[in-house]
Tab-separated table of C-alpha atoms and ligand atoms in Angstrom:
chain	number	residue	atom	x	y	z
A	1	UNK	CA	0.000	0.000	0.000
A	2	UNK	CA	1.185	3.493	-0.837
A	3	UNK	CA	-0.436	6.394	0.990
A	4	UNK	CA	0.635	9.936	0.128
A	5	UNK	CA	0.210	12.215	3.120
A	6	UNK	CA	0.110	15.942	2.463
A	7	UNK	CA	-0.853	18.554	4.993
A	8	UNK	CA	-1.432	22.227	5.678
A	9	UNK	CA	-2.032	23.714	2.249
A	10	UNK	CA	-3.360	26.989	3.746
A	11	UNK	CA	-4.849	28.023	0.407
A	12	UNK	CA	-5.595	31.732	0.126
A	13	UNK	CA	-7.710	33.579	-2.455
A	14	UNK	CA	-5.888	34.091	-5.772
A	15	UNK	CA	-3.038	36.581	-5.499
A	16	UNK	CA	-3.122	36.926	-1.692
A	17	UNK	CA	0.065	35.988	0.213
A	18	UNK	CA	-0.130	34.499	3.708
A	19	UNK	CA	1.636	36.668	6.327
A	20	UNK	CA	2.880	38.796	3.390
A	21	UNK	CA	5.443	36.095	2.555
A	22	UNK	CA	3.898	32.736	1.740
A	23	UNK	CA	2.415	32.258	-1.708
A	24	UNK	CA	0.408	29.404	-0.249
A	25	UNK	CA	-1.853	28.763	-3.214
A	26	UNK	CA	1.135	28.615	-5.534
A	27	UNK	CA	2.844	26.161	-3.150
A	28	UNK	CA	-0.343	24.085	-2.835
A	29	UNK	CA	-0.548	23.860	-6.598
A	30	UNK	CA	3.044	22.621	-6.775
A	31	UNK	CA	2.445	20.059	-4.018
A	32	UNK	CA	-0.699	18.718	-5.678
A	33	UNK	CA	1.128	18.540	-8.997
A	34	UNK	CA	3.914	16.524	-7.329
A	35	UNK	CA	1.312	14.186	-5.786
A	36	UNK	CA	-0.296	13.720	-9.188
A	37	UNK	CA	3.062	12.842	-10.757
A	38	UNK	CA	4.073	10.381	-8.008
A	39	UNK	CA	4.783	6.857	-9.245
A	40	UNK	CA	3.848	4.110	-8.614
A	41	UNK	CA	0.283	5.378	-8.357
A	42	UNK	CA	-0.678	5.679	-4.672
A	43	UNK	CA	-3.726	3.936	-3.225
A	44	UNK	CA	-4.887	7.249	-1.787
A	45	UNK	CA	-3.795	10.829	-1.125
A	46	UNK	CA	-4.547	12.032	2.404
A	47	UNK	CA	-4.476	15.762	3.254
A	48	UNK	CA	-4.525	16.258	7.029
A	49	UNK	CA	-6.213	19.630	7.425
A	50	UNK	CA	-5.627	23.358	7.257
A	51	UNK	CA	-6.786	23.038	3.668
A	52	UNK	CA	-7.580	26.766	3.621
A	53	UNK	CA	-5.886	29.512	5.616
A	54	UNK	CA	-8.979	31.385	6.779
A	55	UNK	CA	-11.740	28.951	5.796
A	56	UNK	CA	-13.186	31.421	3.265
A	57	UNK	CA	-15.518	30.370	0.461
A	58	UNK	CA	-13.080	31.894	-2.051
A	59	UNK	CA	-10.240	29.775	-0.650
A	60	UNK	CA	-12.206	26.529	-0.932
A	61	UNK	CA	-13.307	27.434	-4.459
A	62	UNK	CA	-9.633	27.871	-5.357
A	63	UNK	CA	-8.724	24.563	-3.666
A	64	UNK	CA	-11.605	22.629	-5.233
A	65	UNK	CA	-10.495	23.794	-8.684
A	66	UNK	CA	-6.895	22.787	-7.915
A	67	UNK	CA	-7.908	19.349	-6.656
A	68	UNK	CA	-10.045	18.718	-9.739
A	69	UNK	CA	-7.268	19.977	-12.024
A	70	UNK	CA	-4.462	17.857	-10.579
A	71	UNK	CA	-6.101	14.968	-8.730
A	72	UNK	CA	-9.354	14.448	-10.622
A	73	UNK	CA	-10.190	10.746	-10.624
A	74	UNK	CA	-7.742	10.026	-7.783
A	75	UNK	CA	-8.754	8.923	-4.319
A	76	UNK	CA	-8.377	12.045	-2.174
A	77	UNK	CA	-9.129	11.893	1.566
A	78	UNK	CA	-9.572	15.208	3.349
A	79	UNK	CA	-9.862	16.345	6.930
A	80	UNK	CA	-10.324	19.656	8.691
A	81	UNK	CA	-7.822	21.752	10.635
A	82	UNK	CA	-8.038	24.782	12.888
A	83	UNK	CA	-7.702	27.129	9.902
A	84	UNK	CA	-10.720	25.542	8.234
A	85	UNK	CA	-14.324	26.591	8.661
A	86	UNK	CA	-16.134	23.299	8.676
A	87	UNK	CA	-19.362	24.436	7.021
A	88	UNK	CA	-17.570	26.155	4.136
A	89	UNK	CA	-15.312	23.123	3.714
A	90	UNK	CA	-18.255	20.703	3.718
A	91	UNK	CA	-20.136	22.780	1.163
A	92	UNK	CA	-17.293	23.418	-1.273
A	93	UNK	CA	-15.690	19.968	-1.038
A	94	UNK	CA	-18.811	17.818	-0.609
A	95	UNK	CA	-17.860	15.744	-3.650
A	96	UNK	CA	-14.871	14.261	-1.785
A	97	UNK	CA	-15.158	10.942	0.006
A	98	UNK	CA	-16.469	11.089	3.548
A	99	UNK	CA	-16.523	14.889	3.866
A	100	UNK	CA	-20.265	14.953	4.601
A	101	UNK	CA	-20.586	11.390	5.938
A	102	UNK	CA	-21.212	12.721	9.448
A	103	UNK	CA	-23.895	15.373	10.042
A	104	UNK	CA	-21.511	17.694	11.905
A	105	UNK	CA	-17.830	16.692	11.935
A	106	UNK	CA	-15.572	15.839	8.999
A	107	UNK	CA	-15.032	12.232	10.085
A	108	UNK	CA	-15.375	8.884	8.362
A	109	UNK	CA	-13.901	5.414	7.997
A	110	UNK	CA	-12.182	4.047	4.881
A	111	UNK	CA	-12.685	0.290	4.872
A	112	UNK	CA	-11.345	-0.794	1.505
A	113	UNK	CA	-7.653	0.054	1.759
A	114	UNK	CA	-5.164	-2.626	2.890
A	115	UNK	CA	-5.027	-0.745	6.188
A	116	UNK	CA	-8.256	0.527	7.733
A	117	UNK	CA	-8.246	4.323	8.004
A	118	UNK	CA	-10.263	6.245	10.574
A	119	UNK	CA	-10.437	10.000	9.957
A	120	UNK	CA	-11.262	12.000	13.064
A	121	UNK	CA	-12.188	15.673	13.469
A	122	UNK	CA	-10.226	17.365	16.274
A	123	UNK	CA	-11.171	20.978	15.511
A	124	UNK	CA	-12.534	23.268	18.218
A	125	UNK	CA	-14.200	26.155	16.319
A	126	UNK	CA	-12.471	29.427	17.097
A	127	UNK	CA	-9.448	27.776	18.735
A	128	UNK	CA	-5.977	26.896	17.520
A	129	UNK	CA	-5.687	23.900	19.811
A	130	UNK	CA	-7.631	20.705	19.223
A	131	UNK	CA	-9.776	18.534	21.457
A	132	UNK	CA	-11.838	15.387	21.170
A	133	UNK	CA	-14.125	15.421	24.197
A	134	UNK	CA	-16.483	12.651	25.241
A	135	UNK	CA	-18.590	12.543	22.060
A	136	UNK	CA	-15.701	12.194	19.617
A	137	UNK	CA	-13.926	9.704	21.837
A	138	UNK	CA	-17.123	7.632	22.024
A	139	UNK	CA	-17.446	7.742	18.220
A	140	UNK	CA	-13.833	6.643	17.809
A	141	UNK	CA	-14.281	3.909	20.426
A	142	UNK	CA	-17.287	2.550	18.512
A	143	UNK	CA	-15.504	2.676	15.128
A	144	UNK	CA	-12.431	0.889	16.464
A	145	UNK	CA	-14.594	-1.741	18.169
A	146	UNK	CA	-16.028	-2.642	14.755
A	147	UNK	CA	-12.742	-4.130	13.491
A	148	UNK	CA	-10.386	-4.975	16.365
A	149	UNK	CA	-8.279	-7.330	14.245
A	150	UNK	CA	-7.612	-4.967	11.335
A	151	UNK	CA	-4.418	-2.902	11.379
A	152	UNK	CA	-5.613	0.698	11.491
A	153	UNK	CA	-4.387	4.189	10.752
A	154	UNK	CA	-5.927	7.107	12.627
A	155	UNK	CA	-5.798	10.533	10.973
A	156	UNK	CA	-6.433	13.772	12.852
A	157	UNK	CA	-5.107	17.296	12.449
A	158	UNK	CA	-3.713	18.072	15.924
A	159	UNK	CA	-0.753	15.931	17.091
A	160	UNK	CA	-1.608	14.128	20.353
A	161	UNK	CA	1.786	14.687	21.944
A	162	UNK	CA	4.280	17.216	23.250
A	163	UNK	CA	6.792	18.223	20.591
A	164	UNK	CA	9.259	20.261	22.649
A	165	UNK	CA	8.371	23.364	20.626
A	166	UNK	CA	6.457	25.643	23.016
A	167	UNK	CA	4.346	27.327	20.354
A	168	UNK	CA	3.276	23.949	18.963
A	169	UNK	CA	2.531	22.507	22.368
A	170	UNK	CA	0.232	25.427	23.189
A	171	UNK	CA	-2.036	24.306	20.340
A	172	UNK	CA	-1.684	20.512	20.317
A	173	UNK	CA	-4.488	18.046	20.998
A	174	UNK	CA	-5.450	19.047	24.554
A	175	UNK	CA	-6.955	15.770	25.716
A	176	UNK	CA	-4.400	13.441	24.210
A	177	UNK	CA	-4.142	11.507	27.494
A	178	UNK	CA	-7.771	10.443	27.081
A	179	UNK	CA	-7.030	9.349	23.513
A	180	UNK	CA	-4.053	7.393	24.812
A	181	UNK	CA	-6.259	5.622	27.355
A	182	UNK	CA	-8.727	4.715	24.604
A	183	UNK	CA	-5.971	3.394	22.346
A	184	UNK	CA	-4.775	1.084	25.106
A	185	UNK	CA	-8.053	-0.798	24.514
A	186	UNK	CA	-7.637	-0.747	20.709
A	187	UNK	CA	-4.144	-1.911	20.014
A	188	UNK	CA	-4.794	-2.342	16.285
A	189	UNK	CA	-4.110	1.377	15.786
A	190	UNK	CA	-0.555	1.321	14.487
A	191	UNK	CA	-0.149	4.895	13.325
A	192	UNK	CA	-1.582	8.317	14.079
A	193	UNK	CA	-1.181	10.610	11.064
A	194	UNK	CA	-1.263	14.340	11.766
A	195	UNK	CA	-0.419	17.751	10.382
A	196	UNK	CA	-0.683	21.146	12.105
A	197	UNK	CA	2.919	21.605	13.296
A	198	UNK	CA	4.326	22.196	9.779
A	199	UNK	CA	7.369	20.021	10.481
A	200	UNK	CA	8.105	16.334	10.094
A	201	UNK	CA	8.010	14.822	13.605
A	202	UNK	CA	7.731	11.382	15.126
A	203	UNK	CA	6.215	10.599	18.522
A	204	UNK	CA	4.292	7.893	20.304
A	205	UNK	CA	0.964	7.505	22.090
A	206	UNK	CA	0.462	4.100	23.663
A	207	UNK	CA	1.416	1.505	21.067
A	208	UNK	CA	0.831	3.862	18.139
A	209	UNK	CA	3.556	5.792	16.353
A	210	UNK	CA	2.598	9.422	15.715
A	211	UNK	CA	3.789	10.822	12.397
A	212	UNK	CA	3.443	14.548	11.734
A	213	UNK	CA	3.667	15.597	8.092
A	214	UNK	CA	5.566	18.664	6.923
A	215	UNK	CA	3.468	21.418	5.357
A	216	UNK	CA	2.855	21.930	1.678
A	217	UNK	CA	3.132	25.651	2.503
A	218	UNK	CA	5.520	27.275	5.038
A	219	UNK	CA	7.419	25.199	7.629
A	220	UNK	CA	7.482	25.801	11.375
A	221	UNK	CA	10.824	27.176	12.567
A	222	UNK	CA	12.781	24.669	14.648
A	223	UNK	CA	13.450	26.884	17.671
A	224	UNK	CA	13.591	24.913	20.908
A	225	UNK	CA	14.555	28.037	22.862
A	226	UNK	CA	11.919	30.378	21.434
A	227	UNK	CA	8.162	30.291	22.001
A	228	UNK	CA	7.035	32.694	19.301
A	229	UNK	CA	6.062	30.018	16.786
A	230	UNK	CA	7.624	31.586	13.717
A	231	UNK	CA	7.881	30.093	10.255
A	232	UNK	CA	10.670	29.492	7.738
A	233	UNK	CA	10.614	28.896	4.009
A	234	UNK	CA	12.331	25.527	4.170
A	235	UNK	CA	11.504	23.180	1.283
A	236	UNK	CA	7.882	21.996	1.446
A	237	UNK	CA	7.348	18.262	1.641
A	238	UNK	CA	4.979	15.390	2.206
A	239	UNK	CA	5.130	11.861	3.565
A	240	UNK	CA	4.858	8.567	1.734
A	241	UNK	CA	3.621	5.769	3.982
A	242	UNK	CA	4.402	2.309	2.624
A	243	UNK	CA	3.230	-1.030	3.895
A	244	UNK	CA	5.849	-3.575	3.018
A	245	UNK	CA	5.702	-7.311	2.392
A	246	UNK	CA	6.239	-7.941	6.116
A	247	UNK	CA	3.132	-5.881	6.960
A	248	UNK	CA	5.083	-3.136	8.731
A	249	UNK	CA	4.536	0.527	7.870
A	250	UNK	CA	7.481	2.721	6.934
A	251	UNK	CA	7.254	6.461	6.259
A	252	UNK	CA	9.415	8.539	3.935
A	253	UNK	CA	9.785	12.313	3.989
A	254	UNK	CA	9.809	13.636	0.417
A	255	UNK	CA	10.313	17.159	-0.903
A	256	UNK	CA	7.888	18.730	-3.348
A	257	UNK	CA	10.602	20.331	-5.458
A	258	UNK	CA	13.320	18.544	-7.425
A	259	UNK	CA	16.996	18.777	-6.563
A	260	UNK	CA	20.135	17.878	-8.559
A	261	UNK	CA	20.483	14.127	-9.119
A	262	UNK	CA	19.933	11.260	-8.746
A	263	UNK	CA	23.585	10.392	-9.290
A	264	UNK	CA	25.042	6.859	-9.422
A	265	UNK	CA	27.176	5.728	-6.482
A	266	UNK	CA	30.755	5.257	-7.737
A	267	UNK	CA	32.491	3.068	-5.135
A	268	UNK	CA	35.764	4.586	-4.017
A	269	UNK	CA	38.677	2.137	-4.002
A	270	UNK	CA	39.203	3.024	-0.322
A	271	UNK	CA	35.602	2.072	0.622
A	272	UNK	CA	35.831	-0.694	3.272
A	273	UNK	CA	32.505	-2.384	2.434
A	274	UNK	CA	33.309	-3.498	-1.089
B	1	LIG	FE1	-1.320	24.645	9.433
B	2	LIG	FE1	-3.310	23.649	12.132
């Protein structure tokens, strides 16, 4: 199985730069074009929230056109982030799988991939941080109880962990301890796939490995001694999750843009492994 995992497009209306610097729509277009060109063809393309920057109708119209242009006919799985406005997202992107499956949240289950995928909404309207609360935890509990023997991926926008970056940890998934307690009863959840922090990170909650995707737009600055939560224009990327012949999942961090190479390895006569 090949799952492309993009995140944090932050699409703006045409011609409007985010924070005066980030041409987010231009970057989103390049990321979606890279996803379209990826070979072998992926089983699905997951985009883990912050699809729009302000959740405006004009932003979703721009994104919907981009998705149709580059990924028409492909299996695209969307979820909501704190920059999204759920009602505008649900209206503009209703054609995409699962987006309106639930009457309120953007949450659904994908049953027909080699790994079961549960998409969960962690957005608290008006807040940067995320939370699940009793209702969402009960929904997740019920969905996971349906297939306890199937290896499962859980996708949600807000990472359920502490990252060490103060600005990120102020807006993480608040009640991640409750999610951890739930996952102790559902050990088939192997991975938790997130976005939101705009950097590639790896963590753990219970038995599940947490993988945070880099952003298709701007990246979060790696400043362990600074709590301002600034951004840098490091190369945008995405993750490629593979399930190998042994059943284990491995994740690769890939850049959107191309760089010089690939070059052949020319063994040096001094190389000790020859
Ligand atoms: Fe974001
Ligand atoms: Fe976010």
